[in-house]
Short mmCIF file of C-alpha atoms in Angstrom, two decimals:
data_model
loop_
_atom_site.label_atom_id
_atom_site.label_comp_id
_atom_site.label_asym_id
_atom_site.label_seq_id
_atom_site.Cartn_x
_atom_site.Cartn_y
_atom_site.Cartn_z
CA MET A 1 -9.48 15.54 -21.10
CA VAL A 2 -8.51 14.54 -24.63
CA THR A 3 -11.43 14.71 -27.03
CA ASN A 4 -9.73 14.54 -30.43
CA MET A 5 -9.32 11.30 -32.35
CA SER A 6 -5.54 11.12 -32.05
CA LYS A 7 -2.79 12.70 -30.06
CA ASN A 8 0.94 12.80 -30.69
CA ALA A 9 3.33 13.08 -27.75
CA GLU A 10 6.94 12.26 -27.14
CA VAL A 11 5.89 9.68 -24.54
CA ILE A 12 2.60 7.85 -24.08
CA ILE A 13 2.04 6.38 -20.61
CA ILE A 14 -0.51 3.59 -20.21
CA GLY A 15 -1.90 3.65 -16.68
CA ALA A 16 -2.42 6.54 -14.27
CA GLY A 17 -1.34 4.76 -11.12
CA LEU A 18 1.59 5.94 -9.01
CA ALA A 19 4.21 4.50 -11.37
CA GLY A 20 2.71 6.09 -14.48
CA LEU A 21 2.03 9.43 -12.85
CA THR A 22 5.56 9.60 -11.43
CA ALA A 23 6.97 8.90 -14.89
CA ALA A 24 4.79 11.68 -16.30
CA LYS A 25 5.94 14.13 -13.62
CA VAL A 26 9.63 13.41 -14.21
CA LEU A 27 9.25 13.61 -17.99
CA LYS A 28 7.34 16.88 -17.85
CA ASN A 29 9.93 18.36 -15.50
CA ALA A 30 12.48 17.54 -18.21
CA GLY A 31 10.41 19.34 -20.85
CA LYS A 32 8.97 16.24 -22.56
CA SER A 33 5.43 16.09 -23.87
CA VAL A 34 3.32 13.25 -22.48
CA LEU A 35 -0.08 11.64 -22.88
CA VAL A 36 -1.33 9.51 -19.98
CA ILE A 37 -4.06 7.05 -20.92
CA GLU A 38 -6.07 5.46 -18.10
CA ALA A 39 -8.69 2.69 -18.38
CA SER A 40 -10.79 3.88 -15.43
CA GLY A 41 -12.45 7.19 -14.69
CA LYS A 42 -9.96 8.37 -12.05
CA VAL A 43 -6.23 8.54 -11.54
CA GLY A 44 -4.53 6.55 -8.78
CA GLY A 45 -4.68 2.89 -9.73
CA ARG A 46 -4.70 0.98 -6.44
CA VAL A 47 -4.37 4.21 -4.43
CA ARG A 48 -7.76 5.87 -4.63
CA THR A 49 -10.30 7.48 -2.32
CA ASP A 50 -14.08 7.57 -2.76
CA GLU A 51 -16.59 9.80 -0.98
CA VAL A 52 -19.61 7.85 0.25
CA ASP A 53 -22.37 9.39 2.39
CA GLY A 54 -20.03 12.05 3.74
CA PHE A 55 -17.18 9.66 4.49
CA LEU A 56 -13.83 9.36 2.71
CA LEU A 57 -13.06 5.72 1.91
CA ASP A 58 -9.63 4.61 0.76
CA ARG A 59 -9.86 1.58 -1.49
CA GLY A 60 -8.09 -0.77 0.86
CA PHE A 61 -6.48 0.25 4.13
CA GLN A 62 -3.23 1.93 3.15
CA VAL A 63 -0.68 4.22 4.75
CA LEU A 64 2.22 6.29 3.49
CA LEU A 65 5.49 5.57 5.27
CA THR A 66 7.00 9.03 5.41
CA ALA A 67 10.59 7.73 5.39
CA TYR A 68 10.20 6.33 1.86
CA PRO A 69 13.04 7.90 -0.20
CA GLU A 70 10.96 8.35 -3.36
CA THR A 71 7.98 9.96 -1.69
CA LYS A 72 10.22 12.33 0.26
CA ASN A 73 11.76 13.51 -3.00
CA LEU A 74 8.70 13.56 -5.24
CA LEU A 75 5.78 14.52 -2.99
CA ASP A 76 4.94 17.70 -1.11
CA TYR A 77 4.15 16.36 2.34
CA LYS A 78 3.00 19.74 3.62
CA ALA A 79 0.44 20.09 0.84
CA LEU A 80 -0.83 16.58 1.56
CA ASP A 81 -1.45 17.66 5.17
CA LEU A 82 -0.27 14.30 6.51
CA ARG A 83 -1.77 12.88 9.70
CA SER A 84 0.15 10.14 11.48
CA PHE A 85 -0.69 7.03 13.44
CA ASP A 86 1.12 6.56 16.72
CA SER A 87 3.91 3.98 16.69
CA GLY A 88 2.85 0.59 17.98
CA ALA A 89 -0.42 -1.31 18.00
CA LEU A 90 -3.31 -2.53 20.10
CA ILE A 91 -3.21 -6.30 20.56
CA LEU A 92 -6.62 -7.98 20.63
CA ASP A 93 -6.15 -11.21 22.56
CA LYS A 94 -8.47 -13.84 23.95
CA ASN A 95 -8.26 -12.43 27.45
CA ASN A 96 -7.61 -8.71 27.02
CA ILE A 97 -6.55 -5.75 24.92
CA SER A 98 -2.95 -4.66 25.43
CA LYS A 99 -0.72 -2.07 23.81
CA ILE A 100 2.74 -2.21 22.32
CA GLY A 101 4.29 1.19 21.64
CA ASP A 102 7.64 2.74 20.85
CA PRO A 103 9.01 4.12 24.13
CA LEU A 104 11.83 5.89 22.27
CA ARG A 105 9.24 8.10 20.55
CA GLN A 106 6.51 8.02 23.15
CA PRO A 107 7.88 7.53 26.66
CA SER A 108 4.31 7.33 27.95
CA SER A 109 3.93 3.95 26.21
CA LEU A 110 6.79 2.38 28.17
CA ILE A 111 4.72 0.90 30.98
CA SER A 112 1.97 -0.52 28.75
CA THR A 113 4.59 -1.97 26.40
CA LEU A 114 6.56 -3.62 29.19
CA PHE A 115 3.42 -5.16 30.69
CA SER A 116 1.88 -6.23 27.39
CA LYS A 117 1.45 -9.99 27.23
CA ALA A 118 2.14 -9.99 23.49
CA GLY A 119 5.77 -10.91 24.09
CA THR A 120 8.47 -11.49 26.64
CA PHE A 121 10.67 -8.76 28.09
CA ALA A 122 13.53 -10.20 26.02
CA ASP A 123 11.37 -9.89 22.88
CA LYS A 124 10.82 -6.21 23.53
CA LEU A 125 14.53 -5.66 23.95
CA ARG A 126 15.11 -7.49 20.68
CA ILE A 127 12.66 -5.17 18.91
CA LEU A 128 14.60 -2.17 20.18
CA LYS A 129 17.89 -3.78 19.16
CA LEU A 130 16.53 -4.59 15.69
CA LYS A 131 15.25 -1.06 15.23
CA LEU A 132 18.66 0.42 16.07
CA LYS A 133 20.40 -2.09 13.82
CA LEU A 134 18.21 -1.25 10.84
CA ASN A 135 18.53 2.49 11.43
CA ALA A 136 22.25 2.05 10.84
CA LYS A 137 21.81 -0.20 7.79
CA SER A 138 21.51 1.30 4.32
CA ILE A 139 18.66 0.37 1.99
CA ASP A 140 21.21 -0.89 -0.54
CA ASP A 141 22.66 -3.20 2.09
CA ILE A 142 19.20 -4.46 3.00
CA PHE A 143 18.40 -5.41 -0.60
CA SER A 144 21.77 -7.11 -1.08
CA GLU A 145 21.22 -9.48 1.84
CA GLU A 146 20.55 -13.17 1.29
CA GLU A 147 16.80 -13.73 1.16
CA MET A 148 14.81 -15.98 3.44
CA SER A 149 11.18 -15.91 4.53
CA THR A 150 10.22 -13.33 7.12
CA ALA A 151 9.14 -16.20 9.40
CA SER A 152 12.64 -17.71 9.23
CA TYR A 153 14.23 -14.30 9.72
CA LEU A 154 12.28 -13.57 12.90
CA LYS A 155 13.22 -16.96 14.30
CA LYS A 156 16.86 -16.33 13.43
CA GLN A 157 16.70 -13.01 15.31
CA GLY A 158 15.65 -14.92 18.43
CA PHE A 159 12.04 -13.75 18.72
CA SER A 160 9.74 -16.04 20.66
CA ASP A 161 6.76 -17.85 19.18
CA LEU A 162 4.63 -15.70 21.47
CA ILE A 163 5.54 -12.31 19.99
CA ILE A 164 5.59 -13.69 16.45
CA LYS A 165 2.06 -14.97 16.91
CA LYS A 166 0.66 -12.02 18.84
CA PHE A 167 2.43 -9.08 17.20
CA PHE A 168 4.53 -9.77 14.13
CA LEU A 169 2.09 -12.11 12.39
CA PRO A 170 -1.03 -9.87 12.49
CA PHE A 171 1.05 -6.68 12.05
CA LEU A 172 2.95 -7.94 9.01
CA THR A 173 -0.07 -9.74 7.59
CA GLY A 174 -1.77 -6.36 7.38
CA ILE A 175 1.21 -4.98 5.45
CA PHE A 176 2.18 -7.93 3.26
CA LEU A 177 -1.40 -9.26 2.85
CA GLU A 178 -0.29 -12.84 3.36
CA ASP A 179 -0.53 -14.77 6.64
CA LYS A 180 2.35 -17.25 6.35
CA LEU A 181 5.14 -14.65 6.58
CA GLN A 182 6.62 -16.02 3.36
CA THR A 183 7.48 -12.48 2.23
CA SER A 184 11.19 -11.87 1.68
CA SER A 185 13.25 -10.92 4.72
CA ARG A 186 14.60 -8.03 2.62
CA MET A 187 11.09 -6.62 2.47
CA PHE A 188 10.65 -7.04 6.21
CA GLU A 189 13.91 -5.20 6.95
CA PHE A 190 13.04 -2.41 4.53
CA VAL A 191 9.54 -1.89 5.92
CA PHE A 192 10.66 -2.14 9.54
CA LYS A 193 13.40 0.40 8.83
CA MET A 194 10.87 2.75 7.25
CA PHE A 195 8.56 2.45 10.27
CA GLY A 196 11.51 3.17 12.53
CA GLU A 197 12.71 6.25 10.67
CA GLY A 198 9.39 7.90 9.87
CA THR A 199 5.70 7.59 10.61
CA ALA A 200 2.76 5.78 9.09
CA ALA A 201 0.56 8.57 7.78
CA ILE A 202 -2.44 9.37 5.63
CA PRO A 203 -3.21 12.63 3.81
CA SER A 204 -5.94 14.46 5.71
CA LYS A 205 -8.34 14.11 2.77
CA GLY A 206 -7.52 10.55 1.78
CA MET A 207 -4.78 8.48 0.18
CA GLY A 208 -6.18 9.49 -3.19
CA MET A 209 -4.61 12.91 -2.68
CA ILE A 210 -1.21 11.36 -3.47
CA PRO A 211 -1.97 10.50 -7.12
CA LEU A 212 -3.95 13.73 -7.49
CA GLN A 213 -0.88 15.69 -6.43
CA LEU A 214 1.28 13.81 -8.95
CA ALA A 215 -1.35 14.32 -11.68
CA SER A 216 -1.56 18.06 -11.03
CA CYS A 217 1.37 18.54 -13.43
CA LEU A 218 -0.79 17.34 -16.33
CA SER A 219 -2.83 19.69 -18.49
CA PRO A 220 -6.34 18.57 -19.55
CA ASP A 221 -5.16 17.43 -22.97
CA GLU A 222 -2.42 15.27 -21.45
CA LEU A 223 -4.78 12.92 -19.58
CA LEU A 224 -7.24 10.58 -21.27
CA LEU A 225 -9.55 8.70 -18.89
CA ASN A 226 -11.98 5.83 -19.54
CA SER A 227 -9.84 4.51 -22.39
CA ARG A 228 -8.45 0.99 -22.19
CA ILE A 229 -5.48 0.18 -24.41
CA SER A 230 -5.88 -3.13 -26.21
CA LYS A 231 -2.71 -3.18 -28.31
CA VAL A 232 0.79 -1.68 -28.37
CA GLU A 233 2.86 -1.77 -31.55
CA SER A 234 6.21 0.03 -31.36
CA GLY A 235 5.26 3.68 -30.72
CA THR A 236 1.54 3.27 -31.48
CA VAL A 237 -1.13 2.38 -28.95
CA THR A 238 -4.70 1.46 -29.84
CA THR A 239 -7.74 1.65 -27.58
CA GLU A 240 -10.54 -0.90 -27.39
CA THR A 241 -12.66 1.50 -29.45
CA GLY A 242 -10.06 1.58 -32.23
CA GLN A 243 -8.49 4.98 -31.62
CA SER A 244 -4.73 5.13 -32.15
CA TYR A 245 -2.15 7.44 -30.56
CA ASN A 246 1.48 7.80 -31.57
CA ALA A 247 4.64 8.64 -29.64
CA ASP A 248 8.39 8.25 -29.72
CA PHE A 249 8.19 6.05 -26.62
CA VAL A 250 5.52 4.09 -24.76
CA ILE A 251 5.56 3.28 -21.05
CA ILE A 252 3.25 0.51 -19.88
CA ALA A 253 2.50 1.30 -16.24
CA THR A 254 -0.36 -1.12 -15.53
CA ASP A 255 -0.32 -3.96 -13.02
CA GLU A 256 0.58 -7.49 -14.09
CA LEU A 257 -3.01 -8.46 -14.84
CA ASN A 258 -3.65 -5.67 -17.31
CA LEU A 259 -0.67 -5.62 -19.66
CA PRO A 260 -1.92 -4.93 -23.21
CA PHE A 261 -1.35 -7.16 -26.25
CA PRO A 262 1.18 -8.47 -27.16
CA HIS A 263 2.85 -8.12 -23.75
CA GLN A 264 0.38 -10.04 -21.59
CA LYS A 265 1.80 -12.57 -19.20
CA VAL A 266 0.55 -14.95 -16.58
CA ALA A 267 0.91 -13.08 -13.32
CA LYS A 268 2.81 -14.67 -10.49
CA ASN A 269 1.00 -15.29 -7.25
CA PHE A 270 -0.43 -12.04 -5.97
CA CYS A 271 -2.19 -10.95 -2.79
CA SER A 272 -5.86 -10.08 -2.39
CA VAL A 273 -7.65 -8.23 0.37
CA THR A 274 -11.20 -7.34 1.34
CA ASN A 275 -11.63 -3.94 3.01
CA VAL A 276 -14.91 -3.39 4.88
CA TYR A 277 -16.09 -0.04 6.27
CA PHE A 278 -18.57 0.44 9.09
CA THR A 279 -19.80 3.60 10.78
CA ALA A 280 -20.78 3.94 14.42
CA LYS A 281 -21.94 6.61 16.87
CA GLN A 282 -19.09 5.75 19.20
CA LYS A 283 -15.53 4.73 18.41
CA PRO A 284 -14.46 1.21 19.39
CA PHE A 285 -11.19 2.73 20.65
CA ASN A 286 -9.77 6.24 20.81
CA GLU A 287 -6.03 5.66 20.45
CA PRO A 288 -4.49 6.66 17.07
CA LEU A 289 -3.32 3.08 16.58
CA ILE A 290 -4.05 0.04 14.50
CA ALA A 291 -5.68 -2.84 16.38
CA LEU A 292 -4.39 -6.32 15.56
CA ASN A 293 -6.52 -9.44 15.94
CA CYS A 294 -4.23 -12.24 17.09
CA LEU A 295 -6.86 -14.96 17.60
CA PRO A 296 -6.39 -18.18 15.60
CA GLY A 297 -8.85 -18.74 12.77
CA LYS A 298 -9.70 -15.03 12.68
CA LEU A 299 -11.64 -13.34 9.89
CA VAL A 300 -10.59 -9.72 10.51
CA ASN A 301 -6.85 -9.10 10.66
CA ASN A 302 -6.65 -5.43 11.60
CA ILE A 303 -8.90 -2.54 12.53
CA ALA A 304 -8.41 1.22 12.33
CA VAL A 305 -10.70 4.09 13.29
CA ILE A 306 -9.75 6.35 10.42
CA ASN A 307 -11.34 9.60 11.59
CA THR A 308 -9.29 9.39 14.78
CA ILE A 309 -6.28 9.99 12.53
CA SER A 310 -7.96 12.60 10.32
CA LYS A 311 -11.31 14.17 11.17
CA ASP A 312 -11.80 15.02 7.48
CA TYR A 313 -12.63 11.37 6.76
CA SER A 314 -15.99 11.77 8.53
CA LYS A 315 -18.07 14.87 7.89
CA ASN A 316 -20.64 14.12 10.59
CA GLY A 317 -18.09 13.07 13.19
CA GLN A 318 -19.31 9.49 13.45
CA ALA A 319 -16.68 6.78 13.73
CA LEU A 320 -15.32 5.44 10.44
CA ILE A 321 -14.09 1.92 11.09
CA SER A 322 -11.87 0.19 8.52
CA LEU A 323 -11.40 -3.56 8.75
CA SER A 324 -9.03 -5.64 6.62
CA LEU A 325 -9.74 -9.27 5.74
CA ILE A 326 -6.85 -11.05 4.09
CA GLY A 327 -7.61 -12.90 0.87
CA ASP A 328 -10.42 -12.75 -1.65
CA HIS A 329 -13.84 -12.90 0.03
CA ALA A 330 -15.78 -11.81 -3.05
CA GLY A 331 -17.55 -15.15 -3.30
CA LYS A 332 -19.23 -14.82 0.08
CA ASP A 333 -22.72 -13.52 0.64
CA GLU A 334 -22.23 -9.86 1.60
CA LYS A 335 -24.78 -9.84 4.42
CA LEU A 336 -23.32 -13.02 5.89
CA LEU A 337 -19.82 -11.58 5.69
CA GLN A 338 -20.93 -8.46 7.57
CA GLN A 339 -22.62 -10.57 10.24
CA GLU A 340 -19.48 -12.67 10.72
CA ILE A 341 -17.37 -9.53 11.11
CA VAL A 342 -19.71 -8.08 13.75
CA GLU A 343 -19.86 -11.39 15.59
CA GLU A 344 -16.07 -11.49 15.78
CA MET A 345 -15.63 -7.85 16.74
CA LYS A 346 -18.20 -7.85 19.55
CA TYR A 347 -15.88 -10.13 21.51
CA TRP A 348 -13.91 -6.95 22.33
CA TYR A 349 -16.32 -4.21 21.29
CA ALA A 350 -19.87 -4.90 22.45
CA ASP A 351 -21.20 -1.95 20.47
CA ALA A 352 -20.24 -3.70 17.23
CA VAL A 353 -23.83 -4.96 17.04
CA ASN A 354 -24.82 -1.34 16.36
CA TRP A 355 -22.24 -0.71 13.65
CA LYS A 356 -23.70 0.25 10.27
CA HIS A 357 -22.16 -1.21 7.14
CA LEU A 358 -21.02 1.44 4.69
CA LYS A 359 -19.08 -0.22 1.85
CA THR A 360 -17.02 -3.28 1.01
CA TYR A 361 -14.08 -3.35 -1.40
CA HIS A 362 -12.93 -6.68 -2.80
CA ILE A 363 -9.46 -5.99 -4.16
CA LYS A 364 -8.29 -8.95 -6.20
CA TYR A 365 -4.85 -7.55 -7.06
CA ALA A 366 -3.75 -5.64 -3.97
CA LEU A 367 -0.02 -6.46 -3.91
CA PRO A 368 2.38 -8.44 -6.07
CA ASN A 369 4.09 -11.53 -4.71
CA ASP A 370 7.04 -10.44 -2.58
CA ASP A 371 8.75 -13.76 -1.87
CA GLN A 372 11.72 -12.42 -3.84
CA VAL A 373 12.32 -8.68 -4.08
CA THR A 374 14.81 -6.13 -5.33
CA ASN A 375 15.25 -2.38 -5.16
CA GLU A 376 16.70 -1.98 -8.65
CA LEU A 377 15.39 -2.35 -12.18
CA ALA A 378 17.34 -4.35 -14.72
CA ALA A 379 17.17 -3.19 -18.35
CA GLU A 380 16.03 -6.64 -19.53
CA ASP A 381 13.04 -6.43 -17.18
CA THR A 382 11.86 -3.03 -18.39
CA GLU A 383 12.74 -2.61 -22.07
CA LEU A 384 10.26 -4.55 -24.19
CA ASN A 385 11.74 -3.02 -27.36
CA LYS A 386 13.53 0.18 -28.31
CA GLN A 387 10.32 2.19 -28.08
CA CYS A 388 8.41 0.44 -25.32
CA TYR A 389 9.16 0.18 -21.61
CA VAL A 390 7.31 -1.30 -18.65
CA CYS A 391 7.28 -0.16 -15.02
CA GLY A 392 5.46 -1.02 -11.80
CA ASP A 393 6.06 -2.14 -8.24
CA TYR A 394 5.73 -5.82 -9.23
CA LEU A 395 9.13 -5.53 -10.93
CA MET A 396 10.76 -4.60 -7.60
CA ASN A 397 8.70 -4.90 -4.42
CA GLY A 398 5.14 -4.19 -3.41
CA SER A 399 5.25 -0.65 -2.06
CA ILE A 400 4.39 2.94 -2.86
CA ASN A 401 8.12 3.60 -2.87
CA ALA A 402 8.82 0.95 -5.51
CA ALA A 403 5.93 2.02 -7.73
CA MET A 404 7.18 5.58 -7.81
CA LYS A 405 10.83 4.58 -8.13
CA SER A 406 10.08 2.36 -11.12
CA GLY A 407 8.28 5.23 -12.87
CA ARG A 408 11.13 7.61 -12.17
CA ILE A 409 13.81 5.19 -13.41
CA ILE A 410 12.01 4.53 -16.71
CA ALA A 411 11.39 8.25 -17.26
CA GLU A 412 15.06 9.00 -16.66
CA ALA A 413 16.08 6.23 -19.07
CA ILE A 414 13.90 7.77 -21.78
CA ILE A 415 15.26 11.24 -21.08
CA LYS A 416 18.81 9.90 -21.35
CA ASN A 417 17.94 8.06 -24.55
CA LYS A 418 16.47 11.20 -26.09
CA THR A 419 19.50 13.28 -25.28
CA LYS A 420 22.08 10.90 -26.76
#
């Protein structure tokens, strides 16, 4: 960690999230000196893992889609020791629990999928048809399509109200963190393609291993934690405590809400989520799947038993249950919120009354607004002046892929600039 009063580097990066760390990695690989300055005490931004009472808790239920182009190129999957969810989902309905799987990958799921009441037989054929269509469609083609809401897109594809309500709505709400399916159809096609071409996975020791792997390229004097930048002037950044650092270039890699002076802006609509963890002696279900609550007026959108995917998340072997509640529930009484969750969950899982609350995360800024998305960065969106650039997923689309791509693009622009 930096301890001296000032530090000169070719590039200063404000924010040690995925975008900033990717930029640092690319710059260092090109032989550039960097200084990464982070306001909090850990790297990772929105992708972090805490250890609480012997359990690993990701801050918000997150997965890595292994087909992401940027992560395939920039991460060492083997070192992350990725553990994958099965394709499909458990559907929690008023009358039963059914399963929708991917028979192409798991033939054993064919019967349960065909007999699931989450959609018609024609709907299931349409899912297969859509998967094959998107497998053959390039990412560039997806992001050049005319945009409409995901709700309109699904209707246009001929899906019934039944499968939209019972599968697509809770499934996509858990990904997009909004329950109206207003997210761009481009984003839906991209995500659905990624699910079809890879797996949804987590590192065995938590999602926080992703930023830690990116940050491993940094030496101790290239990372300054617990230092919030209050002002950026050309190539000089100043912390809230008055310390200044100088560089040829500055990259601002914070989220929209934390841009330093004079580059603050009013953030567009963004998505919030509350992530609640419980432990239990017995697992509510044993399948390596996400369970989707499709009841109207629900509180909990999706449930995952994380240590079914990776045993390392629970040292004592007890069930680690992650529940996602869409929106900002920070204003609620915590005990009441826990009681409401248990009351809802015991409809399917009677043992929920014995679940023990572990921790709640209220994540105000979980994802940027994705009503309109792109997969490219325009110069006018990233170059604040000749010495200062900005990057982040909010400039493109809310995903790990976009965060890392934005950092890479800005780093490459600086490298190109320096070599002119």
